mmCIF file with all atom_site columns, C-alpha atoms in Angstrom:
data_model
loop_
_atom_site.group_PDB
_atom_site.id
_atom_site.type_symbol
_atom_site.label_atom_id
_atom_site.label_alt_id
_atom_site.label_comp_id
_atom_site.label_asym_id
_atom_site.label_entity_id
_atom_site.label_seq_id
_atom_site.pdbx_PDB_ins_code
_atom_site.Cartn_x
_atom_site.Cartn_y
_atom_site.Cartn_z
_atom_site.occupancy
_atom_site.B_iso_or_equiv
_atom_site.pdbx_formal_charge
_atom_site.auth_seq_id
_atom_site.auth_comp_id
_atom_site.auth_asym_id
_atom_site.auth_atom_id
_atom_site.pdbx_PDB_model_num
ATOM 1   C CA . MET W 1 1   ? -54.728  2.559   31.891  1.00 0.00 ? 9   MET W CA 1
ATOM 2   C CA . ALA W 1 2   ? -56.034  2.253   28.333  1.00 0.00 ? 10  ALA W CA 1
ATOM 3   C CA . THR W 1 3   ? -59.614  2.968   27.593  1.00 0.00 ? 11  THR W CA 1
ATOM 4   C CA . THR W 1 4   ? -61.436  1.198   24.848  1.00 0.00 ? 12  THR W CA 1
ATOM 5   C CA . PRO W 1 5   ? -64.822  2.041   23.405  1.00 0.00 ? 13  PRO W CA 1
ATOM 6   C CA . VAL W 1 6   ? -67.641  -0.075  24.780  1.00 0.00 ? 14  VAL W CA 1
ATOM 7   C CA . GLY W 1 7   ? -68.535  -1.656  21.413  1.00 0.00 ? 15  GLY W CA 1
ATOM 8   C CA . GLN W 1 8   ? -64.979  -2.949  20.839  1.00 0.00 ? 16  GLN W CA 1
ATOM 9   C CA . ASP W 1 9   ? -64.780  -4.481  24.336  1.00 0.00 ? 17  ASP W CA 1
ATOM 10  C CA . GLN W 1 10  ? -68.051  -6.368  23.869  1.00 0.00 ? 18  GLN W CA 1
ATOM 11  C CA . ALA W 1 11  ? -67.035  -7.564  20.400  1.00 0.00 ? 19  ALA W CA 1
ATOM 12  C CA . SER W 1 12  ? -63.808  -9.080  21.745  1.00 0.00 ? 20  SER W CA 1
ATOM 13  C CA . GLN W 1 13  ? -65.722  -10.868 24.521  1.00 0.00 ? 21  GLN W CA 1
ATOM 14  C CA . ALA W 1 14  ? -68.297  -12.226 22.067  1.00 0.00 ? 22  ALA W CA 1
ATOM 15  C CA . SER W 1 15  ? -65.677  -13.629 19.724  1.00 0.00 ? 23  SER W CA 1
ATOM 16  C CA . ALA W 1 16  ? -63.985  -15.423 22.622  1.00 0.00 ? 24  ALA W CA 1
ATOM 17  C CA . ALA W 1 17  ? -67.222  -17.145 23.688  1.00 0.00 ? 25  ALA W CA 1
ATOM 18  C CA . VAL W 1 18  ? -68.161  -20.555 22.308  1.00 0.00 ? 26  VAL W CA 1
ATOM 19  C CA . PRO W 1 19  ? -71.065  -20.336 19.834  1.00 0.00 ? 27  PRO W CA 1
ATOM 20  C CA . VAL W 1 20  ? -74.292  -21.922 21.059  1.00 0.00 ? 28  VAL W CA 1
ATOM 21  C CA . VAL W 1 21  ? -75.844  -24.445 18.675  1.00 0.00 ? 29  VAL W CA 1
ATOM 22  C CA . PHE W 1 22  ? -79.627  -24.853 18.792  1.00 0.00 ? 30  PHE W CA 1
ATOM 23  C CA . ASP W 1 23  ? -81.334  -28.022 17.633  1.00 0.00 ? 31  ASP W CA 1
ATOM 24  C CA . LEU W 1 24  ? -84.731  -26.855 16.386  1.00 0.00 ? 32  LEU W CA 1
ATOM 25  C CA . ASN W 1 25  ? -86.078  -30.417 16.305  1.00 0.00 ? 33  ASN W CA 1
ATOM 26  C CA . GLN W 1 26  ? -85.764  -30.805 20.095  1.00 0.00 ? 34  GLN W CA 1
ATOM 27  C CA . PRO W 1 27  ? -87.239  -28.645 22.866  1.00 0.00 ? 35  PRO W CA 1
ATOM 28  C CA . PRO W 1 28  ? -84.695  -26.550 24.754  1.00 0.00 ? 36  PRO W CA 1
ATOM 29  C CA . THR W 1 29  ? -83.082  -28.166 27.757  1.00 0.00 ? 37  THR W CA 1
ATOM 30  C CA . ILE W 1 30  ? -83.700  -26.158 30.913  1.00 0.00 ? 38  ILE W CA 1
ATOM 31  C CA . GLU W 1 31  ? -82.209  -27.432 34.128  1.00 0.00 ? 39  GLU W CA 1
ATOM 32  C CA . GLY W 1 32  ? -84.900  -28.461 36.624  1.00 0.00 ? 40  GLY W CA 1
ATOM 33  C CA . PHE W 1 33  ? -87.742  -28.226 34.084  1.00 0.00 ? 41  PHE W CA 1
ATOM 34  C CA . THR W 1 34  ? -89.482  -31.138 32.390  1.00 0.00 ? 42  THR W CA 1
ATOM 35  C CA . PRO W 1 35  ? -91.782  -30.148 29.506  1.00 0.00 ? 43  PRO W CA 1
ATOM 36  C CA . LEU W 1 36  ? -95.148  -31.818 29.072  1.00 0.00 ? 44  LEU W CA 1
ATOM 37  C CA . PRO W 1 37  ? -95.364  -34.372 26.262  1.00 0.00 ? 45  PRO W CA 1
ATOM 38  C CA . ARG W 1 38  ? -96.818  -33.027 23.029  1.00 0.00 ? 46  ARG W CA 1
ATOM 39  C CA . PRO W 1 39  ? -100.367 -34.151 22.299  1.00 0.00 ? 47  PRO W CA 1
ATOM 40  C CA . ARG W 1 40  ? -100.675 -36.267 19.196  1.00 0.00 ? 48  ARG W CA 1
ATOM 41  C CA . GLU W 1 41  ? -101.887 -34.576 16.047  1.00 0.00 ? 49  GLU W CA 1
ATOM 42  C CA . GLU W 1 42  ? -105.616 -34.976 15.482  1.00 0.00 ? 50  GLU W CA 1
ATOM 43  C CA . GLY W 1 43  ? -106.567 -35.905 11.932  1.00 0.00 ? 51  GLY W CA 1
ATOM 44  C CA . PHE W 1 44  ? -109.692 -34.796 10.082  1.00 0.00 ? 52  PHE W CA 1
ATOM 45  C CA . LYS W 1 45  ? -111.553 -38.045 10.746  1.00 0.00 ? 53  LYS W CA 1
ATOM 46  C CA . ASP W 1 46  ? -110.763 -38.042 14.481  1.00 0.00 ? 54  ASP W CA 1
ATOM 47  C CA . LYS W 1 47  ? -111.732 -34.383 14.831  1.00 0.00 ? 55  LYS W CA 1
ATOM 48  C CA . PHE W 1 48  ? -114.978 -34.905 12.889  1.00 0.00 ? 56  PHE W CA 1
ATOM 49  C CA . ILE W 1 49  ? -115.965 -37.833 15.105  1.00 0.00 ? 57  ILE W CA 1
ATOM 50  C CA . ARG W 1 50  ? -115.114 -35.893 18.281  1.00 0.00 ? 58  ARG W CA 1
ATOM 51  C CA . LYS W 1 51  ? -117.085 -32.816 17.190  1.00 0.00 ? 59  LYS W CA 1
ATOM 52  C CA . THR W 1 52  ? -120.050 -34.969 16.121  1.00 0.00 ? 60  THR W CA 1
ATOM 53  C CA . LYS W 1 53  ? -120.120 -36.605 19.555  1.00 0.00 ? 61  LYS W CA 1
ATOM 54  C CA . GLU W 1 54  ? -119.941 -33.180 21.239  1.00 0.00 ? 62  GLU W CA 1
ATOM 55  C CA . ASN W 1 55  ? -122.863 -31.748 19.231  1.00 0.00 ? 63  ASN W CA 1
ATOM 56  C CA . PRO W 1 56  ? -124.691 -34.334 17.096  1.00 0.00 ? 64  PRO W CA 1
ATOM 57  C CA . PHE W 1 57  ? -127.406 -31.905 15.957  1.00 0.00 ? 65  PHE W CA 1
ATOM 58  C CA . VAL W 1 58  ? -125.138 -29.867 13.663  1.00 0.00 ? 66  VAL W CA 1
ATOM 59  C CA . PRO W 1 59  ? -124.330 -32.753 11.268  1.00 0.00 ? 67  PRO W CA 1
ATOM 60  C CA . LEU W 1 60  ? -127.988 -33.814 11.342  1.00 0.00 ? 68  LEU W CA 1
ATOM 61  C CA . GLY W 1 61  ? -129.047 -30.296 10.389  1.00 0.00 ? 69  GLY W CA 1
ATOM 62  C CA . CYS W 1 62  ? -126.445 -30.187 7.606   1.00 0.00 ? 70  CYS W CA 1
ATOM 63  C CA . LEU W 1 63  ? -127.667 -33.507 6.225   1.00 0.00 ? 71  LEU W CA 1
ATOM 64  C CA . GLY W 1 64  ? -131.277 -32.329 6.401   1.00 0.00 ? 72  GLY W CA 1
ATOM 65  C CA . THR W 1 65  ? -130.378 -29.109 4.582   1.00 0.00 ? 73  THR W CA 1
ATOM 66  C CA . ALA W 1 66  ? -128.458 -30.934 1.864   1.00 0.00 ? 74  ALA W CA 1
ATOM 67  C CA . GLY W 1 67  ? -131.216 -33.531 1.461   1.00 0.00 ? 75  GLY W CA 1
ATOM 68  C CA . ALA W 1 68  ? -133.989 -30.936 1.164   1.00 0.00 ? 76  ALA W CA 1
ATOM 69  C CA . LEU W 1 69  ? -131.928 -28.887 -1.293  1.00 0.00 ? 77  LEU W CA 1
ATOM 70  C CA . THR W 1 70  ? -131.086 -31.874 -3.475  1.00 0.00 ? 78  THR W CA 1
ATOM 71  C CA . TYR W 1 71  ? -134.602 -33.283 -3.501  1.00 0.00 ? 79  TYR W CA 1
ATOM 72  C CA . GLY W 1 72  ? -136.040 -29.792 -4.104  1.00 0.00 ? 80  GLY W CA 1
ATOM 73  C CA . LEU W 1 73  ? -133.756 -29.218 -7.103  1.00 0.00 ? 81  LEU W CA 1
ATOM 74  C CA . ILE W 1 74  ? -134.707 -32.602 -8.542  1.00 0.00 ? 82  ILE W CA 1
ATOM 75  C CA . ALA W 1 75  ? -138.410 -31.754 -8.087  1.00 0.00 ? 83  ALA W CA 1
ATOM 76  C CA . PHE W 1 76  ? -137.838 -28.369 -9.765  1.00 0.00 ? 84  PHE W CA 1
ATOM 77  C CA . LYS W 1 77  ? -136.103 -30.053 -12.695 1.00 0.00 ? 85  LYS W CA 1
ATOM 78  C CA . HIS W 1 78  ? -139.080 -32.399 -13.141 1.00 0.00 ? 86  HIS W CA 1
ATOM 79  C CA . GLY W 1 79  ? -141.486 -29.464 -13.148 1.00 0.00 ? 87  GLY W CA 1
ATOM 80  C CA . LYS W 1 80  ? -143.057 -30.143 -9.742  1.00 0.00 ? 88  LYS W CA 1
ATOM 81  C CA . THR W 1 81  ? -143.099 -26.499 -8.661  1.00 0.00 ? 89  THR W CA 1
ATOM 82  C CA . ARG W 1 82  ? -145.340 -26.924 -5.609  1.00 0.00 ? 90  ARG W CA 1
ATOM 83  C CA . GLN W 1 83  ? -143.206 -29.750 -4.211  1.00 0.00 ? 91  GLN W CA 1
ATOM 84  C CA . SER W 1 84  ? -140.051 -27.780 -5.045  1.00 0.00 ? 92  SER W CA 1
ATOM 85  C CA . GLN W 1 85  ? -141.351 -24.742 -3.102  1.00 0.00 ? 93  GLN W CA 1
ATOM 86  C CA . MET W 1 86  ? -142.206 -26.886 -0.099  1.00 0.00 ? 94  MET W CA 1
ATOM 87  C CA . LEU W 1 87  ? -138.746 -28.451 -0.121  1.00 0.00 ? 95  LEU W CA 1
ATOM 88  C CA . MET W 1 88  ? -137.052 -25.043 -0.347  1.00 0.00 ? 96  MET W CA 1
ATOM 89  C CA . ARG W 1 89  ? -139.038 -24.004 2.732   1.00 0.00 ? 97  ARG W CA 1
ATOM 90  C CA . ALA W 1 90  ? -137.936 -27.218 4.427   1.00 0.00 ? 98  ALA W CA 1
ATOM 91  C CA . ARG W 1 91  ? -134.350 -26.363 3.493   1.00 0.00 ? 99  ARG W CA 1
ATOM 92  C CA . ILE W 1 92  ? -134.674 -22.971 5.181   1.00 0.00 ? 100 ILE W CA 1
ATOM 93  C CA . LEU W 1 93  ? -136.079 -24.619 8.310   1.00 0.00 ? 101 LEU W CA 1
ATOM 94  C CA . ALA W 1 94  ? -133.204 -27.127 8.319   1.00 0.00 ? 102 ALA W CA 1
ATOM 95  C CA . GLN W 1 95  ? -130.702 -24.280 7.945   1.00 0.00 ? 103 GLN W CA 1
ATOM 96  C CA . GLY W 1 96  ? -132.309 -22.477 10.877  1.00 0.00 ? 104 GLY W CA 1
ATOM 97  C CA . PHE W 1 97  ? -132.147 -25.666 12.935  1.00 0.00 ? 105 PHE W CA 1
ATOM 98  C CA . THR W 1 98  ? -128.443 -25.996 12.091  1.00 0.00 ? 106 THR W CA 1
ATOM 99  C CA . VAL W 1 99  ? -127.680 -22.395 13.092  1.00 0.00 ? 107 VAL W CA 1
ATOM 100 C CA . VAL W 1 100 ? -129.548 -22.811 16.384  1.00 0.00 ? 108 VAL W CA 1
ATOM 101 C CA . ALA W 1 101 ? -127.652 -26.067 17.037  1.00 0.00 ? 109 ALA W CA 1
ATOM 102 C CA . ILE W 1 102 ? -124.330 -24.296 16.419  1.00 0.00 ? 110 ILE W CA 1
ATOM 103 C CA . VAL W 1 103 ? -125.219 -21.410 18.760  1.00 0.00 ? 111 VAL W CA 1
ATOM 104 C CA . VAL W 1 104 ? -126.423 -23.770 21.500  1.00 0.00 ? 112 VAL W CA 1
ATOM 105 C CA . GLY W 1 105 ? -123.265 -25.873 21.095  1.00 0.00 ? 113 GLY W CA 1
ATOM 106 C CA . VAL W 1 106 ? -121.013 -22.822 21.380  1.00 0.00 ? 114 VAL W CA 1
ATOM 107 C CA . MET W 1 107 ? -122.866 -21.607 24.463  1.00 0.00 ? 115 MET W CA 1
ATOM 108 C CA . ALA W 1 108 ? -122.710 -25.050 26.074  1.00 0.00 ? 116 ALA W CA 1
ATOM 109 C CA . THR W 1 109 ? -118.979 -25.246 25.391  1.00 0.00 ? 117 THR W CA 1
ATOM 110 C CA . ALA W 1 110 ? -118.425 -21.762 26.825  1.00 0.00 ? 118 ALA W CA 1
ATOM 111 C CA . LEU W 1 111 ? -120.385 -22.553 29.983  1.00 0.00 ? 119 LEU W CA 1
ATOM 112 C CA . LYS W 1 112 ? -118.768 -25.959 30.520  1.00 0.00 ? 120 LYS W CA 1
ATOM 113 C CA . PRO W 1 113 ? -116.229 -25.829 33.377  1.00 0.00 ? 121 PRO W CA 1
ATOM 114 C CA . LYS W 1 114 ? -112.591 -26.215 32.366  1.00 0.00 ? 122 LYS W CA 1
ATOM 115 C CA . GLN W 1 115 ? -110.937 -29.463 33.378  1.00 0.00 ? 123 GLN W CA 1
#
């Protein structure tokens, strides 16, 4: 009885086997298993609309912040320092509103039961 080293025996068995070809564009075929269909890709516009519907206060706060900042900078440019200061304070309040809206939205999402 001839003895062969383990590595040589496995190498001869591997070369005799048929190579397996994988198609990376298709999911693997497993007998008795049906994969779920892939969800469609969500574009920027669709995601923005969905997130706005979930928490409408965040975009409102962002618009308020941008509006107060823009109007405040225009007032500053025209030399209306008192109005500019008031609008910068309004900008800070709008930013605070936005942060609170984000935190409340995250907490509401975390507490919402999974479907």
